[in-house]
Amino acid sequence: GNACTVFEKCASGVCQGGALATCEDGNSCTIDVCAPATGTCSWYAKQGSCDDGNPCTVGEACVGAFCTGATVSCDDGNPCSADACVVTTGVCGHSPVSSPTSCDDGDACTTADACVGLTCSGTSIAGSLCTDGNVCTADVSNPADGTSSHAPAVSPCDDGNPCTVGDACAGGLCVSGATPLCDDGNACTLDSCNPATAACSSTALANGTTCDDGIACTAASACTSGLCAPSVANCTLFADSFACGEANAGWTLPTASDTTVLWAIDQTPVIPNSASYGCTLNYNDGTNYCGNFSFYCPVLPSLVAISPVIDATDTHGMPRLAFDTWYQLDGPLPGGTGFGDGKTDVPLVVLRDAASNQVLDQFLLSKSISACSGQCQGVWRFISLDEPKVAGHQFRVELSLASPSNWGNQGKGWFVDNFKLTREFLKESCANGVDDDGNGKTDCADPVCAGQPGC
């Protein structure tokens, strides 16, 4: 008999109530009522909190049968952002407003403020109250009244001259830097720069102008044709006069148990002009160079004397080897034409790279009358040779007898004195691949060769 129930059923002789007919309107802010006599639904507004299902609202409450709340505030205080709440998550988002959008950056020293992305910025107002227009002062403005202070800054600047580099602020002014843009590295030219075009030009200084050629062993160098040329004849790289009492004087002199014939620095045996030369670097046993045998040498005279390392890595100039020598070896005495006048037991000079052991150059001292244009043996001779092959190397000099013969024993041996390796600065040869005058320019690159054949 209750109109608000449905699906009643008999149970144990009694009519049991069925399910209530629904009057639910889905509104959390109403009270849903069913009339039992008629089954009519009625709805009455209620008060209290509720949930409108929107994560972007807060403080929801029933008002007049409606669930009403306040919208979540997403305002970040930035006039350049569009603020919104995402209804699916309740999270605030901030995206840049469209550009250009005017704004106020709060600084009285700027104008035409506008949004750029999420930032409000304006253009500085030129003038003594805001900025003095000087890159060498730090302008600190007061946003409230548009005044500012201008303290000297320490920073790079540009003096407007393209011929200077390294301009820097000092005392509130832009001070010009150095002018290395036109420095050609040549002490014998006057370098200049055109401030309008930044074009460089160089003018050769007058010949004879004092300069520094960068070579430690030269002095009073002077400009020649716009280049610094050394004004001394040579630089000594190594010299040894083999003074008595010097022991080996830095040379490596071999020792051997099976022969008395060795290299030594002494005055034996006596040879012509011994008084003038004193002690020498020599190869003999104090009498001859083959031991106590008349015509046969049981031990081949092939031991090597080796100099200290000589540094010729500076390639300026022409390396030159020079020494005095006297030798009397197998075969007839000086002036003879028979056995021994050929290349038997001939002095050999080898120049060898100190690091790689590569032979850079070598030469023999002749015993031939024709080769010496006169007497070779038994007289003091001065040997002087250009050695361009050792330039750029550290090397040693080796002295020995080449192609030794077991026969013959008339000679007193080999004697060397006043040994010297120098670097000479000569007139530039325009086709030898050598910087002869030591000015850093080779062959046709040297101004002195201008107009010469092949240049």
CSV table of C-alpha atoms in Angstrom, one decimal:
chain,number,residue,atom,x,y,z
A,1,GLY,CA,0.0,0.0,0.0
A,2,ASN,CA,3.2,2.3,-0.2
A,3,ALA,CA,3.3,4.1,-3.5
A,4,CYS,CA,7.0,4.8,-3.0
A,5,THR,CA,8.0,1.1,-3.2
A,6,VAL,CA,8.2,-1.1,-6.2
A,7,PHE,CA,8.7,-4.8,-6.9
A,8,GLU,CA,7.0,-6.0,-3.7
A,9,LYS,CA,6.8,-9.8,-3.1
A,10,CYS,CA,5.0,-12.2,-0.8
A,11,ALA,CA,7.2,-13.9,1.7
A,12,SER,CA,5.8,-16.3,4.3
A,13,GLY,CA,2.2,-15.0,3.7
A,14,VAL,CA,3.2,-11.4,4.1
A,15,CYS,CA,3.6,-8.7,1.4
A,16,GLN,CA,7.2,-7.5,1.8
A,17,GLY,CA,8.1,-3.9,0.8
A,18,GLY,CA,10.1,-3.6,-2.3
A,19,ALA,CA,12.8,-1.2,-3.3
A,20,LEU,CA,12.2,2.5,-2.8
A,21,ALA,CA,11.3,4.4,-6.0
A,22,THR,CA,14.2,6.8,-6.6
A,23,CYS,CA,13.7,10.5,-6.4
A,24,GLU,CA,17.5,11.2,-6.6
A,25,ASP,CA,18.0,14.3,-8.8
A,26,GLY,CA,21.8,14.1,-8.6
A,27,ASN,CA,22.0,17.5,-6.8
A,28,SER,CA,23.9,17.4,-3.6
A,29,CYS,CA,22.2,20.6,-2.5
A,30,THR,CA,18.6,19.2,-2.5
A,31,ILE,CA,16.7,16.8,-0.1
A,32,ASP,CA,14.8,14.2,-2.2
A,33,VAL,CA,11.3,13.2,-0.8
A,34,CYS,CA,8.7,10.6,-2.0
A,35,ALA,CA,4.9,10.8,-0.9
A,36,PRO,CA,3.8,7.2,0.1
A,37,ALA,CA,0.2,7.8,-0.8
A,38,THR,CA,0.9,9.0,-4.3
A,39,GLY,CA,4.5,8.2,-5.1
A,40,THR,CA,5.1,11.8,-6.0
A,41,CYS,CA,8.7,13.1,-5.7
A,42,SER,CA,9.5,16.5,-4.1
A,43,TRP,CA,12.8,18.3,-3.7
A,44,TYR,CA,13.8,20.8,-1.0
A,45,ALA,CA,16.9,23.0,-1.0
A,46,LYS,CA,19.4,22.3,1.8
A,47,GLN,CA,22.3,24.2,3.3
A,48,GLY,CA,25.9,23.1,4.0
A,49,SER,CA,29.1,22.3,2.2
A,50,CYS,CA,29.2,20.5,-1.1
A,51,ASP,CA,31.5,19.5,-4.0
A,52,ASP,CA,30.8,20.9,-7.5
A,53,GLY,CA,33.3,18.5,-9.0
A,54,ASN,CA,35.5,21.3,-10.4
A,55,PRO,CA,39.1,21.3,-9.0
A,56,CYS,CA,39.5,25.0,-10.0
A,57,THR,CA,37.0,26.1,-7.3
A,58,VAL,CA,37.3,26.1,-3.5
A,59,GLY,CA,35.0,26.7,-0.5
A,60,GLU,CA,31.9,25.3,-2.3
A,61,ALA,CA,28.6,25.6,-0.4
A,62,CYS,CA,24.9,25.1,-1.2
A,63,VAL,CA,23.1,28.3,-2.1
A,64,GLY,CA,19.5,28.1,-3.2
A,65,ALA,CA,19.8,24.4,-4.1
A,66,PHE,CA,23.0,25.1,-6.1
A,67,CYS,CA,26.6,24.1,-5.2
A,68,THR,CA,28.6,27.3,-5.5
A,69,GLY,CA,32.4,28.0,-4.9
A,70,ALA,CA,35.1,30.6,-5.4
A,71,THR,CA,37.5,30.3,-8.4
A,72,VAL,CA,41.1,29.4,-7.6
A,73,SER,CA,43.4,32.4,-8.0
A,74,CYS,CA,46.3,31.8,-10.5
A,75,ASP,CA,47.5,35.4,-10.6
A,76,ASP,CA,51.3,35.4,-10.4
A,77,GLY,CA,51.5,39.2,-10.4
A,78,ASN,CA,53.2,39.3,-13.8
A,79,PRO,CA,51.4,41.5,-16.3
A,80,CYS,CA,53.1,39.6,-19.1
A,81,SER,CA,51.6,36.2,-18.3
A,82,ALA,CA,48.1,34.8,-19.1
A,83,ASP,CA,47.1,33.0,-15.9
A,84,ALA,CA,44.6,30.1,-16.0
A,85,CYS,CA,43.6,27.0,-14.0
A,86,VAL,CA,43.5,23.7,-15.8
A,87,VAL,CA,40.0,22.2,-14.9
A,88,THR,CA,41.2,18.7,-15.3
A,89,THR,CA,44.0,19.0,-12.8
A,90,GLY,CA,43.5,22.1,-10.8
A,91,VAL,CA,47.0,23.3,-11.6
A,92,CYS,CA,47.7,26.9,-12.5
A,93,GLY,CA,49.4,27.7,-15.9
A,94,HIS,CA,51.2,30.9,-17.0
A,95,SER,CA,51.8,31.5,-20.7
A,96,PRO,CA,53.2,34.7,-22.3
A,97,VAL,CA,50.6,37.2,-23.4
A,98,SER,CA,50.5,38.2,-27.1
A,99,SER,CA,53.2,40.6,-28.2
A,100,PRO,CA,53.3,43.6,-28.2
A,101,THR,CA,51.3,44.1,-25.0
A,102,SER,CA,52.0,47.3,-23.0
A,103,CYS,CA,53.0,47.0,-19.3
A,104,ASP,CA,54.8,48.8,-16.6
A,105,ASP,CA,58.1,47.6,-15.4
A,106,GLY,CA,58.0,49.9,-12.4
A,107,ASP,CA,61.2,51.8,-13.4
A,108,ALA,CA,60.7,55.6,-14.0
A,109,CYS,CA,63.9,55.6,-16.1
A,110,THR,CA,62.4,53.5,-18.9
A,111,THR,CA,59.7,54.2,-21.5
A,112,ALA,CA,57.6,52.3,-24.0
A,113,ASP,CA,57.5,49.3,-21.6
A,114,ALA,CA,56.2,46.2,-23.3
A,115,CYS,CA,56.0,42.5,-22.7
A,116,VAL,CA,58.7,40.4,-24.3
A,117,GLY,CA,57.9,36.8,-23.5
A,118,LEU,CA,57.1,36.8,-19.7
A,119,THR,CA,59.3,39.9,-19.0
A,120,CYS,CA,58.2,43.5,-18.9
A,121,SER,CA,61.0,45.8,-20.1
A,122,GLY,CA,61.4,49.3,-21.5
A,123,THR,CA,63.9,51.5,-23.2
A,124,SER,CA,66.2,53.5,-21.0
A,125,ILE,CA,65.5,57.2,-21.1
A,126,ALA,CA,68.6,59.1,-22.1
A,127,GLY,CA,69.5,62.0,-19.9
A,128,SER,CA,71.4,63.0,-16.9
A,129,LEU,CA,68.7,61.8,-14.5
A,130,CYS,CA,68.6,58.3,-15.9
A,131,THR,CA,71.7,57.4,-18.0
A,132,ASP,CA,74.6,59.6,-19.1
A,133,GLY,CA,75.2,57.6,-22.3
A,134,ASN,CA,78.8,56.7,-21.3
A,135,VAL,CA,79.7,53.0,-21.6
A,136,CYS,CA,82.4,53.6,-19.0
A,137,THR,CA,80.1,54.5,-16.2
A,138,ALA,CA,77.7,52.2,-14.3
A,139,ASP,CA,74.3,53.9,-14.2
A,140,VAL,CA,72.3,53.0,-11.1
A,141,SER,CA,68.7,54.4,-11.3
A,142,ASN,CA,66.1,55.0,-8.7
A,143,PRO,CA,62.9,53.6,-10.1
A,144,ALA,CA,60.8,55.8,-7.8
A,145,ASP,CA,61.8,59.2,-9.1
A,146,GLY,CA,63.8,58.5,-12.2
A,147,THR,CA,67.2,59.7,-10.8
A,148,SER,CA,70.4,57.8,-11.1
A,149,SER,CA,74.1,57.8,-10.1
A,150,HIS,CA,77.0,57.2,-12.5
A,151,ALA,CA,80.1,55.5,-11.0
A,152,PRO,CA,83.2,54.8,-13.2
A,153,ALA,CA,83.1,51.3,-14.6
A,154,VAL,CA,85.9,48.9,-15.2
A,155,SER,CA,85.1,47.1,-18.4
A,156,PRO,CA,86.1,46.7,-22.1
A,157,CYS,CA,85.0,49.5,-24.4
A,158,ASP,CA,85.5,50.6,-28.0
A,159,ASP,CA,87.3,53.9,-28.7
A,160,GLY,CA,85.9,53.9,-32.3
A,161,ASN,CA,89.4,53.4,-33.8
A,162,PRO,CA,89.6,50.1,-35.7
A,163,CYS,CA,93.4,50.2,-35.4
A,164,THR,CA,93.4,49.6,-31.7
A,165,VAL,CA,92.6,46.5,-29.7
A,166,GLY,CA,92.2,46.0,-25.9
A,167,ASP,CA,90.4,49.4,-25.3
A,168,ALA,CA,89.3,49.5,-21.7
A,169,CYS,CA,87.5,51.9,-19.3
A,170,ALA,CA,89.6,53.9,-16.8
A,171,GLY,CA,88.4,56.7,-14.7
A,172,GLY,CA,85.0,56.8,-16.5
A,173,LEU,CA,86.7,57.3,-19.9
A,174,CYS,CA,87.4,54.8,-22.8
A,175,VAL,CA,91.2,54.6,-23.0
A,176,SER,CA,92.6,53.4,-26.4
A,177,GLY,CA,94.5,50.0,-26.3
A,178,ALA,CA,97.6,48.9,-28.2
A,179,THR,CA,97.9,48.9,-32.0
A,180,PRO,CA,99.3,45.5,-32.8
A,181,LEU,CA,97.0,45.0,-35.8
A,182,CYS,CA,99.7,46.3,-38.0
A,183,ASP,CA,102.7,44.9,-36.3
A,184,ASP,CA,104.6,42.8,-39.0
A,185,GLY,CA,107.1,41.6,-36.4
A,186,ASN,CA,109.9,43.3,-38.3
A,187,ALA,CA,112.1,45.7,-36.2
A,188,CYS,CA,113.2,47.4,-39.4
A,189,THR,CA,109.9,48.7,-40.6
A,190,LEU,CA,107.7,51.5,-39.3
A,191,ASP,CA,104.1,50.1,-39.1
A,192,SER,CA,101.0,52.3,-39.4
A,193,CYS,CA,97.3,51.9,-39.6
A,194,ASN,CA,94.6,54.0,-41.3
A,195,PRO,CA,91.9,54.7,-38.7
A,196,ALA,CA,89.3,55.2,-41.4
A,197,THR,CA,89.9,51.9,-43.2
A,198,ALA,CA,92.0,49.8,-40.7
A,199,ALA,CA,94.4,49.2,-43.6
A,200,CYS,CA,98.0,48.5,-42.6
A,201,SER,CA,101.2,49.8,-44.2
A,202,SER,CA,104.9,49.4,-43.4
A,203,THR,CA,107.8,51.6,-44.4
A,204,ALA,CA,111.4,50.4,-44.3
A,205,LEU,CA,113.6,52.2,-41.8
A,206,ALA,CA,116.8,53.8,-43.1
A,207,ASN,CA,119.7,51.5,-43.7
A,208,GLY,CA,122.0,51.5,-40.7
A,209,THR,CA,119.3,51.9,-38.2
A,210,THR,CA,120.2,49.9,-35.1
A,211,CYS,CA,118.1,46.8,-34.5
A,212,ASP,CA,118.0,43.5,-32.7
A,213,ASP,CA,118.3,40.5,-35.0
A,214,GLY,CA,117.2,38.1,-32.2
A,215,ILE,CA,120.5,36.2,-32.5
A,216,ALA,CA,122.2,36.1,-29.1
A,217,CYS,CA,125.8,36.0,-30.4
A,218,THR,CA,125.6,39.1,-32.7
A,219,ALA,CA,125.9,42.7,-31.6
A,220,ALA,CA,125.2,46.1,-33.2
A,221,SER,CA,123.0,44.7,-35.8
A,222,ALA,CA,121.6,47.2,-38.3
A,223,CYS,CA,118.7,47.5,-40.8
A,224,THR,CA,119.4,46.7,-44.4
A,225,SER,CA,116.7,46.9,-47.1
A,226,GLY,CA,114.0,46.8,-44.4
A,227,LEU,CA,115.4,43.7,-42.6
A,228,CYS,CA,117.6,43.4,-39.5
A,229,ALA,CA,121.0,41.9,-40.6
A,230,PRO,CA,123.8,40.9,-38.2
A,231,SER,CA,126.8,43.1,-38.4
A,232,VAL,CA,129.5,40.7,-37.1
A,233,ALA,CA,131.4,38.1,-39.1
A,234,ASN,CA,130.5,35.0,-37.2
A,235,CYS,CA,129.2,33.4,-34.0
A,236,THR,CA,131.2,30.7,-32.3
A,237,LEU,CA,129.1,27.5,-31.6
A,238,PHE,CA,132.0,25.4,-30.4
A,239,ALA,CA,135.8,26.0,-30.0
A,240,ASP,CA,138.6,24.0,-28.6
A,241,SER,CA,142.3,24.9,-28.6
A,242,PHE,CA,143.3,21.7,-26.7
A,243,ALA,CA,145.2,23.4,-24.0
A,244,CYS,CA,147.7,21.3,-22.1
A,245,GLY,CA,146.3,19.8,-18.9
A,246,GLU,CA,142.7,19.8,-20.2
A,247,ALA,CA,142.5,16.0,-20.1
A,248,ASN,CA,140.0,15.0,-22.7
A,249,ALA,CA,138.5,18.6,-22.9
A,250,GLY,CA,135.0,17.1,-23.3
A,251,TRP,CA,135.9,14.8,-26.1
A,252,THR,CA,135.3,11.1,-26.0
A,253,LEU,CA,138.7,9.5,-26.6
A,254,PRO,CA,138.7,5.7,-26.9
A,255,THR,CA,140.8,3.4,-24.8
A,256,ALA,CA,142.0,0.0,-25.9
A,257,SER,CA,144.0,-2.7,-24.2
A,258,ASP,CA,145.4,-4.2,-27.4
A,259,THR,CA,147.2,-1.2,-28.7
A,260,THR,CA,149.3,1.7,-27.5
A,261,VAL,CA,148.2,3.8,-30.4
A,262,LEU,CA,145.4,6.1,-29.1
A,263,TRP,CA,143.9,9.5,-29.3
A,264,ALA,CA,145.3,11.9,-26.7
A,265,ILE,CA,145.8,15.6,-26.0
A,266,ASP,CA,149.5,16.1,-25.5
A,267,GLN,CA,152.8,17.3,-27.2
A,268,THR,CA,154.2,14.0,-28.3
A,269,PRO,CA,155.8,13.3,-30.6
A,270,VAL,CA,157.5,16.6,-31.6
A,271,ILE,CA,156.4,17.9,-35.0
A,272,PRO,CA,157.3,21.1,-36.9
A,273,ASN,CA,156.0,24.2,-35.1
A,274,SER,CA,155.2,22.3,-32.0
A,275,ALA,CA,156.1,25.4,-30.0
A,276,SER,CA,153.5,27.5,-31.8
A,277,TYR,CA,150.7,25.0,-31.4
A,278,GLY,CA,151.4,23.5,-28.0
A,279,CYS,CA,149.3,20.6,-27.1
A,280,THR,CA,147.1,19.1,-29.8
A,281,LEU,CA,144.5,16.4,-30.2
A,282,ASN,CA,146.5,13.7,-31.9
A,283,TYR,CA,146.5,10.0,-32.8
A,284,ASN,CA,149.8,8.1,-32.2
A,285,ASP,CA,151.8,6.3,-29.5
A,286,GLY,CA,154.2,9.1,-28.9
A,287,THR,CA,156.5,8.1,-31.8
A,288,ASN,CA,154.3,7.0,-34.7
A,289,TYR,CA,150.7,5.8,-35.4
A,290,CYS,CA,151.3,2.1,-35.9
A,291,GLY,CA,153.2,1.0,-32.8
A,292,ASN,CA,156.7,-0.5,-32.7
A,293,PHE,CA,156.6,-2.0,-36.2
A,294,SER,CA,158.5,-0.9,-39.2
A,295,PHE,CA,156.3,-1.9,-42.1
A,296,TYR,CA,153.3,-3.8,-40.8
A,297,CYS,CA,150.5,-2.7,-38.4
A,298,PRO,CA,149.0,-5.6,-36.5
A,299,VAL,CA,146.2,-3.4,-35.2
A,300,LEU,CA,144.3,-1.3,-37.7
A,301,PRO,CA,144.4,2.4,-36.8
A,302,SER,CA,140.7,3.0,-36.8
A,303,LEU,CA,139.8,4.4,-33.3
A,304,VAL,CA,137.4,7.4,-33.3
A,305,ALA,CA,137.7,10.6,-31.3
A,306,ILE,CA,134.2,12.1,-30.7
A,307,SER,CA,133.5,15.8,-29.9
A,308,PRO,CA,131.0,17.1,-27.4
A,309,VAL,CA,127.5,17.8,-28.8
A,310,ILE,CA,127.5,21.0,-30.8
A,311,ASP,CA,124.2,22.9,-31.1
A,312,ALA,CA,123.4,24.3,-34.5
A,313,THR,CA,119.6,24.3,-34.2
A,314,ASP,CA,119.5,28.1,-34.8
A,315,THR,CA,119.5,28.0,-38.6
A,316,HIS,CA,120.5,31.6,-39.2
A,317,GLY,CA,123.7,32.1,-41.1
A,318,MET,CA,126.1,29.5,-42.6
A,319,PRO,CA,127.7,26.9,-40.2
A,320,ARG,CA,131.5,26.7,-40.9
A,321,LEU,CA,133.9,24.1,-39.6
A,322,ALA,CA,137.6,25.2,-39.3
A,323,PHE,CA,140.7,23.7,-37.7
A,324,ASP,CA,144.5,23.5,-38.1
A,325,THR,CA,145.9,20.0,-38.9
A,326,TRP,CA,149.2,18.2,-39.5
A,327,TYR,CA,149.4,14.6,-40.5
A,328,GLN,CA,152.1,12.1,-41.7
A,329,LEU,CA,150.7,8.7,-42.4
A,330,ASP,CA,151.7,5.5,-44.3
A,331,GLY,CA,153.6,5.6,-47.6
A,332,PRO,CA,156.5,7.8,-48.7
A,333,LEU,CA,157.3,10.9,-46.8
A,334,PRO,CA,155.7,14.2,-48.0
A,335,GLY,CA,156.4,14.9,-51.6
A,336,GLY,CA,156.6,11.2,-52.5
A,337,THR,CA,154.8,9.7,-55.5
A,338,GLY,CA,154.8,6.0,-54.6
A,339,PHE,CA,152.9,3.8,-52.2
A,340,GLY,CA,150.8,5.8,-49.8
A,341,ASP,CA,150.0,8.7,-52.0
A,342,GLY,CA,146.5,7.2,-52.6
A,343,LYS,CA,143.7,6.9,-50.0
A,344,THR,CA,145.3,4.6,-47.5
A,345,ASP,CA,145.0,5.6,-43.8
A,346,VAL,CA,143.4,8.9,-44.8
A,347,PRO,CA,142.0,11.3,-42.1
A,348,LEU,CA,138.2,11.1,-42.1
A,349,VAL,CA,135.9,13.8,-40.6
A,350,VAL,CA,132.3,12.8,-40.0
A,351,LEU,CA,129.5,15.1,-38.7
A,352,ARG,CA,126.8,12.9,-37.1
A,353,ASP,CA,123.3,13.9,-35.7
A,354,ALA,CA,123.5,13.5,-31.9
A,355,ALA,CA,119.9,12.1,-31.6
A,356,SER,CA,119.5,9.9,-34.7
A,357,ASN,CA,123.2,9.0,-35.4
A,358,GLN,CA,122.5,10.0,-39.0
A,359,VAL,CA,125.6,11.1,-40.9
A,360,LEU,CA,125.0,14.7,-41.9
A,361,ASP,CA,128.2,15.2,-43.8
A,362,GLN,CA,131.7,13.7,-44.1
A,363,PHE,CA,135.0,14.4,-45.9
A,364,LEU,CA,138.5,13.1,-46.3
A,365,LEU,CA,141.8,15.0,-45.9
A,366,SER,CA,143.7,14.2,-49.0
A,367,LYS,CA,147.3,13.0,-49.2
A,368,SER,CA,147.6,13.6,-52.9
A,369,ILE,CA,150.0,16.3,-54.1
A,370,SER,CA,147.7,17.2,-56.9
A,371,ALA,CA,144.7,17.5,-54.6
A,372,CYS,CA,146.6,19.8,-52.2
A,373,SER,CA,148.2,21.8,-55.0
A,374,GLY,CA,151.5,21.0,-53.3
A,375,GLN,CA,152.5,19.3,-50.1
A,376,CYS,CA,149.6,17.8,-48.0
A,377,GLN,CA,151.5,15.8,-45.5
A,378,GLY,CA,154.2,17.0,-43.0
A,379,VAL,CA,153.0,20.6,-43.1
A,380,TRP,CA,150.4,22.5,-41.0
A,381,ARG,CA,147.3,23.3,-43.0
A,382,PHE,CA,144.2,25.3,-42.3
A,383,ILE,CA,140.9,23.5,-43.1
A,384,SER,CA,137.8,25.7,-43.5
A,385,LEU,CA,134.5,24.3,-44.9
A,386,ASP,CA,130.9,25.5,-45.1
A,387,GLU,CA,128.6,22.9,-43.5
A,388,PRO,CA,125.0,23.8,-44.4
A,389,LYS,CA,123.8,20.2,-43.7
A,390,VAL,CA,124.3,20.6,-40.0
A,391,ALA,CA,122.0,23.7,-39.7
A,392,GLY,CA,119.1,22.9,-37.5
A,393,HIS,CA,120.8,19.9,-35.8
A,394,GLN,CA,122.6,19.0,-32.7
A,395,PHE,CA,125.6,17.0,-33.8
A,396,ARG,CA,129.0,15.6,-33.0
A,397,VAL,CA,132.2,15.6,-35.0
A,398,GLU,CA,134.1,12.2,-35.3
A,399,LEU,CA,137.8,12.0,-36.3
A,400,SER,CA,139.2,8.7,-37.5
A,401,LEU,CA,141.4,7.1,-40.2
A,402,ALA,CA,139.4,5.8,-43.2
A,403,SER,CA,140.3,2.8,-45.3
A,404,PRO,CA,143.2,1.9,-43.0
A,405,SER,CA,146.1,-0.1,-44.4
A,406,ASN,CA,148.2,-2.5,-42.5
A,407,TRP,CA,151.3,-1.5,-44.4
A,408,GLY,CA,153.6,1.4,-43.9
A,409,ASN,CA,154.8,3.0,-40.8
A,410,GLN,CA,156.9,6.0,-41.7
A,411,GLY,CA,154.4,8.7,-40.3
A,412,LYS,CA,154.1,10.3,-36.9
A,413,GLY,CA,150.2,10.3,-37.0
A,414,TRP,CA,147.4,12.9,-37.2
A,415,PHE,CA,147.4,16.2,-35.2
A,416,VAL,CA,144.4,18.7,-34.9
A,417,ASP,CA,144.4,22.1,-33.2
A,418,ASN,CA,142.2,25.2,-32.9
A,419,PHE,CA,139.1,23.3,-33.7
A,420,LYS,CA,136.1,25.6,-34.2
A,421,LEU,CA,132.5,25.5,-35.4
A,422,THR,CA,131.1,29.0,-36.2
A,423,ARG,CA,128.0,30.5,-37.8
A,424,GLU,CA,128.9,33.0,-40.4
A,425,PHE,CA,126.7,35.7,-41.9
A,426,LEU,CA,127.5,36.3,-45.5
A,427,LYS,CA,126.1,38.2,-48.4
A,428,GLU,CA,122.8,36.4,-49.4
A,429,SER,CA,123.2,34.0,-52.2
A,430,CYS,CA,119.9,34.0,-54.1
A,431,ALA,CA,119.8,30.3,-55.2
A,432,ASN,CA,121.4,28.1,-52.5
A,433,GLY,CA,118.5,27.5,-50.1
A,434,VAL,CA,120.4,29.0,-47.2
A,435,ASP,CA,119.8,32.2,-45.2
A,436,ASP,CA,123.4,33.4,-45.7
A,437,ASP,CA,123.0,36.9,-44.2
A,438,GLY,CA,121.1,35.7,-41.2
A,439,ASN,CA,118.1,38.1,-41.6
A,440,GLY,CA,115.4,35.3,-41.6
A,441,LYS,CA,114.8,35.5,-45.4
A,442,THR,CA,116.2,32.9,-47.8
A,443,ASP,CA,117.1,33.3,-51.4
A,444,CYS,CA,114.5,35.3,-53.4
A,445,ALA,CA,112.5,36.1,-50.3
A,446,ASP,CA,115.4,38.3,-49.2
A,447,PRO,CA,115.0,41.9,-50.5
A,448,VAL,CA,118.7,42.0,-51.5
A,449,CYS,CA,117.8,39.4,-54.2
A,450,ALA,CA,115.2,41.5,-55.8
A,451,GLY,CA,115.8,41.7,-59.6
A,452,GLN,CA,118.4,38.9,-59.5
A,453,PRO,CA,118.1,36.1,-62.1
A,454,GLY,CA,115.4,33.6,-61.1
A,455,CYS,CA,113.8,36.0,-58.6
